[in-house]
Coordinates of C-alpha atoms in Angstrom, one line a residue:
X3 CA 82.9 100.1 117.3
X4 CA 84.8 99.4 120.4
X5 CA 86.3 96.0 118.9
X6 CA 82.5 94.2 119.3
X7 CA 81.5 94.3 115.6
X8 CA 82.8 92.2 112.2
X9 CA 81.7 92.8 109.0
X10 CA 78.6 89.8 108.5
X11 CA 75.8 89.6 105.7
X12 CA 73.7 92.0 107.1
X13 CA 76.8 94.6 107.5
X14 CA 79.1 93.5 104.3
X15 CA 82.5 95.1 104.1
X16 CA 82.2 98.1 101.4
X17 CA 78.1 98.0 101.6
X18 CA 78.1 101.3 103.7
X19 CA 75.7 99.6 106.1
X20 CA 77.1 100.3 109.6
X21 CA 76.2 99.1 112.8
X22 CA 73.6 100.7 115.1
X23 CA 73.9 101.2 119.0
X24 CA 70.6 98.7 118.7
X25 CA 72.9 96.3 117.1
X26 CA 73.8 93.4 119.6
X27 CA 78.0 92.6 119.7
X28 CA 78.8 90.1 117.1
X29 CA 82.7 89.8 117.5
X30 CA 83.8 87.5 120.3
X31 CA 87.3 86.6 118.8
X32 CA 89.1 88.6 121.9
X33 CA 88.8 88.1 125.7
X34 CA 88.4 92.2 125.5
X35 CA 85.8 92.1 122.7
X36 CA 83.7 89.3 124.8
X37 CA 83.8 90.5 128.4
X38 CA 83.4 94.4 126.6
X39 CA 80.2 93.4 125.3
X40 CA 79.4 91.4 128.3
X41 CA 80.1 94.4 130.5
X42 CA 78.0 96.7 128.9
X43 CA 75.1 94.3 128.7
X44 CA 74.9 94.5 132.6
X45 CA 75.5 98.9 132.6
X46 CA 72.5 99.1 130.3
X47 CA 70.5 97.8 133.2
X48 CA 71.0 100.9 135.2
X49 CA 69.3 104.5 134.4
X50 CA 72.4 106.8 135.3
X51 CA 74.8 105.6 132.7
X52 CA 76.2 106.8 129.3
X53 CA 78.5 104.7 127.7
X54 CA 80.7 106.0 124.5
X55 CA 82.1 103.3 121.9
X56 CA 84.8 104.9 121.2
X57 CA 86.9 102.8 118.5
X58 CA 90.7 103.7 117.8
X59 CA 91.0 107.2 118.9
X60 CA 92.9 109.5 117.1
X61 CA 94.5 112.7 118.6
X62 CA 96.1 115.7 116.8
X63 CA 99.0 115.7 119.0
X64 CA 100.5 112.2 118.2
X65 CA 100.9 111.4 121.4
X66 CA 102.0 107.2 122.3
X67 CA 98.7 106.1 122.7
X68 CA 96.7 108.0 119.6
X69 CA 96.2 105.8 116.6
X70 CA 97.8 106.6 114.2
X71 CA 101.7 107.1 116.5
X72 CA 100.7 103.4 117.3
X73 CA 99.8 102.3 114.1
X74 CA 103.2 103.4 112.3
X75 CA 105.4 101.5 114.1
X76 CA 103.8 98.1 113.3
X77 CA 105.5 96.1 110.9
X78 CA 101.8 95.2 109.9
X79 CA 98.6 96.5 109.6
X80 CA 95.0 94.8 109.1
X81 CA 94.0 96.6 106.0
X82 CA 90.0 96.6 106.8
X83 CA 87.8 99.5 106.4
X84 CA 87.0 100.4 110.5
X85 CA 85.4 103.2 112.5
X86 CA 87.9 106.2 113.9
X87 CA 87.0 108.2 116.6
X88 CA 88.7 112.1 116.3
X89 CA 89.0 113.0 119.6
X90 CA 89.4 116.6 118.5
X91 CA 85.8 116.3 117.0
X92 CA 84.1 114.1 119.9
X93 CA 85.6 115.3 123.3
X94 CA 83.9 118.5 123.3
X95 CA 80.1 117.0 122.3
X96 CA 81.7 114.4 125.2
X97 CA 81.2 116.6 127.7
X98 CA 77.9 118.1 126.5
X99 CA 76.7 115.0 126.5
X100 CA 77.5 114.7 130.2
X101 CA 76.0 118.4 131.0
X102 CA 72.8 117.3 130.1
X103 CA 72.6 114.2 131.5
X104 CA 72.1 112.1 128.5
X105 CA 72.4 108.4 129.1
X106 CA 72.6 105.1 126.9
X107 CA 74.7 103.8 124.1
X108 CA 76.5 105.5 121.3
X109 CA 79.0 104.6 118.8
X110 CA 81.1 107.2 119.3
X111 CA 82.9 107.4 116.1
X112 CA 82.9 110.1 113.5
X113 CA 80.8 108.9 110.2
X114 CA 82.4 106.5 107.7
X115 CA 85.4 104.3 107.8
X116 CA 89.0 104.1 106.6
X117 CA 91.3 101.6 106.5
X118 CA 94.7 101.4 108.5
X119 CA 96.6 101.8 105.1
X120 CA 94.9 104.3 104.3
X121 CA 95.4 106.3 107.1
X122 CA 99.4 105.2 107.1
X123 CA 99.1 107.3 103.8
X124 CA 98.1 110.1 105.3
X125 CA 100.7 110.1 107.7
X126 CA 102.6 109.6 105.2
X127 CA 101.3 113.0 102.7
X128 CA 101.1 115.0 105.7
X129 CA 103.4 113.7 108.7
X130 CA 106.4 111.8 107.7
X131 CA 107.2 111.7 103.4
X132 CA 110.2 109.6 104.6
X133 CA 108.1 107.0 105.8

């Protein structure tokens, strides 16, 4: 989640085997990805923080910066399975979170993955048949 994983021989692409919030970064191909995972190495160290890994946030009203209004006008997509996080599912648990004063680390991504394409064909069933 949060651009700080890759797919490696303990987490093959396909196996089902996703990453925990135990699981130290292992992507460091992007200035963001690096100082991300640098970044929330030094949060953890404090008591009062709750840090969500949120990873390509969708929204239902395809607004600029949602997902999948980004997504369709690339010329390409990466066709690898990745985490989505719904922002209609996870906002509300968001702030429940924050009620109770839960701290920590959590991939903050609804369960499974799906690849761009495949979400491109959705858009495409359920959005846009002329796309």
């Amino acid at each position: 989640t949060g651009c700080i994983y890759e797919y490696d021989a303990e987490h093959k692409l396909g196996s089902g085997v996703g990453f925990t919030e135990e699981d130290a970064p292992n992507f460091h191909g992007s200035f963001y990805s690096h100082t991300k995972g640098m970044v929330e190495d030094l949060m953890k160290n404090y008591d009062n923080v709750l840090i969500l890994r949120v990873r390509m946030p969708i929204s239902d009203d395809l607004c600029p910066r949602n997902f999948i209004t980004k997504i369709s006008k690339y010329e390409r997509v990466v066709n690898i399975p990745n985490s989505m996080t719904v922002l209609y599912d996870l906002l509300p648990i968001s702030l429940v979170m924050a009620e109770r004063g839960l701290k920590g680390v959590y991939n903050f991504t609804n369960p499974g993955v799906i690849s761009h394409n495949e979400v491109l064909d959705l858009y495409k069933q359920y959005i846009d048949p002329e796309f």
